[in-house]
Amino acid sequence: MVSAPTNVLRLLVQCPDRPGIVAAVSQFLFVHGANIMQADQFSTADGAGRFFLRVEFQTDALDCSQAELEAQFAAEIAERFEMDWRLSGDRRKRAALLASRFDHCLLDLLWRWRRGELDVDI
């Protein structure tokens, strides 16, 4: 069974869109020893709207605690880009599975969960 790493943090950001946001966030994480595993971004209105970013990163080599990382991020990055943001930890989401009379979809989800493809507690 494959399991997801437990030393992972997720950064969720939304702010006015402008150039340099991804570069600033990824440089900040790099400087502090984080290893970005996944990043998703979206912008509305061709650069004149809101920017949304989700970054998942490993924390094995961080040079500071999570609290220190949050304080530095707030001061160095979030303030400059007028970000609404949050950093969430390793706690897995809880999920309930609901099924109809046909069990093939439920079985598929349970198989995926058992193989570690679904990072949730059922």
Coordinates of C-alpha atoms in Angstrom, one line a residue:
M1 CA 0.0 0.0 0.0
V2 CA 1.4 3.4 -1.0
S3 CA 0.8 6.2 1.5
A4 CA 1.1 9.9 1.2
P5 CA 4.0 11.7 2.9
T6 CA 3.0 12.9 6.4
N7 CA 5.4 15.9 6.4
V8 CA 3.5 18.1 4.0
L9 CA 2.0 21.6 4.3
R10 CA -0.4 23.2 1.9
L11 CA -0.4 26.9 1.2
L12 CA -3.7 28.4 -0.2
V13 CA -3.5 32.0 -1.5
Q14 CA -5.8 34.5 -3.2
C15 CA -4.9 38.0 -4.0
P16 CA -5.2 40.7 -6.7
D17 CA -3.5 39.3 -9.8
R18 CA -0.1 40.8 -10.8
P19 CA 3.2 39.5 -12.1
G20 CA 5.7 37.9 -9.7
I21 CA 3.4 36.1 -7.3
V22 CA 4.5 32.5 -8.2
A23 CA 8.1 33.5 -8.4
A24 CA 8.0 35.2 -4.9
V25 CA 6.2 32.3 -3.3
S26 CA 8.4 29.6 -4.8
Q27 CA 11.6 31.5 -4.0
F28 CA 10.4 32.0 -0.4
L29 CA 9.8 28.3 0.0
F30 CA 13.1 27.4 -1.7
V31 CA 15.1 29.7 0.6
H32 CA 13.5 28.0 3.6
G33 CA 14.3 24.4 2.4
A34 CA 10.8 23.4 1.3
N35 CA 10.4 21.0 -1.6
I36 CA 7.3 21.9 -3.8
M37 CA 5.5 18.7 -4.7
Q38 CA 2.4 20.2 -6.5
A39 CA 1.3 23.7 -7.4
D40 CA -2.0 24.8 -9.0
Q41 CA -2.8 28.3 -10.0
F42 CA -5.7 30.2 -11.6
S43 CA -6.2 33.8 -12.6
T44 CA -9.4 35.6 -13.5
A45 CA -9.9 38.4 -16.1
D46 CA -6.5 38.0 -17.9
G47 CA -4.4 39.5 -15.2
A48 CA -6.8 42.2 -13.9
G49 CA -8.8 40.0 -11.6
R50 CA -8.0 37.6 -8.7
F51 CA -5.2 35.2 -8.5
F52 CA -5.6 31.8 -6.8
L53 CA -2.7 29.5 -5.8
R54 CA -2.4 26.2 -4.0
V55 CA 1.1 24.9 -3.2
E56 CA 1.8 21.5 -1.5
F57 CA 5.3 21.1 -0.2
Q58 CA 7.4 18.8 1.9
T59 CA 8.8 20.1 5.2
D60 CA 11.7 17.7 5.9
A61 CA 14.4 20.3 5.3
L62 CA 12.7 23.4 6.6
D63 CA 15.1 25.8 8.4
C64 CA 12.4 27.0 10.8
S65 CA 9.2 25.9 12.6
Q66 CA 5.8 26.2 10.9
A67 CA 5.0 29.2 13.1
E68 CA 8.2 31.0 12.1
L69 CA 7.5 30.2 8.5
E70 CA 4.0 31.6 8.7
A71 CA 5.3 34.8 10.4
Q72 CA 8.0 35.3 7.8
F73 CA 5.6 34.6 4.9
A74 CA 3.1 37.1 6.3
A75 CA 5.8 39.8 6.6
E76 CA 7.8 39.2 3.4
I77 CA 5.3 37.9 0.9
A78 CA 1.6 38.2 1.9
E79 CA 1.7 41.9 2.8
R80 CA 3.5 42.9 -0.4
F81 CA 0.9 41.1 -2.6
E82 CA -2.1 41.8 -0.4
M83 CA -2.8 38.1 0.1
D84 CA -5.6 36.3 1.9
W85 CA -3.8 33.1 2.7
R86 CA -3.7 30.1 5.0
L87 CA -1.2 27.3 5.7
S88 CA -2.7 23.9 6.6
G89 CA -0.8 21.0 8.1
D90 CA -0.6 17.3 7.8
R91 CA -4.1 16.5 9.1
R92 CA -6.0 14.3 6.6
K93 CA -9.5 15.1 5.6
R94 CA -12.3 12.9 6.8
A95 CA -14.7 11.6 4.2
A96 CA -17.9 9.7 4.1
L97 CA -18.7 7.5 1.2
L98 CA -22.3 7.2 0.1
A99 CA -23.4 4.6 -2.4
S100 CA -26.5 3.6 -4.3
R101 CA -27.7 0.1 -4.8
F102 CA -24.9 -0.5 -7.2
D103 CA -21.6 -1.3 -5.5
H104 CA -19.1 -1.0 -8.4
C105 CA -18.4 2.8 -7.7
L106 CA -18.0 2.2 -4.0
L107 CA -15.6 -0.7 -4.6
D108 CA -13.5 1.4 -6.9
L109 CA -13.2 4.2 -4.3
L110 CA -12.3 1.7 -1.6
W111 CA -9.7 0.1 -3.8
R112 CA -8.1 3.5 -4.6
W113 CA -8.2 4.4 -0.9
R114 CA -6.5 1.1 0.1
R115 CA -3.7 1.7 -2.6
G116 CA -3.1 5.2 -1.1
E117 CA -4.5 7.1 -4.0
L118 CA -7.1 8.9 -1.8
D119 CA -5.5 10.9 0.9
V120 CA -8.5 10.8 3.3
D121 CA -9.7 9.0 6.4
I122 CA -13.0 7.2 5.6

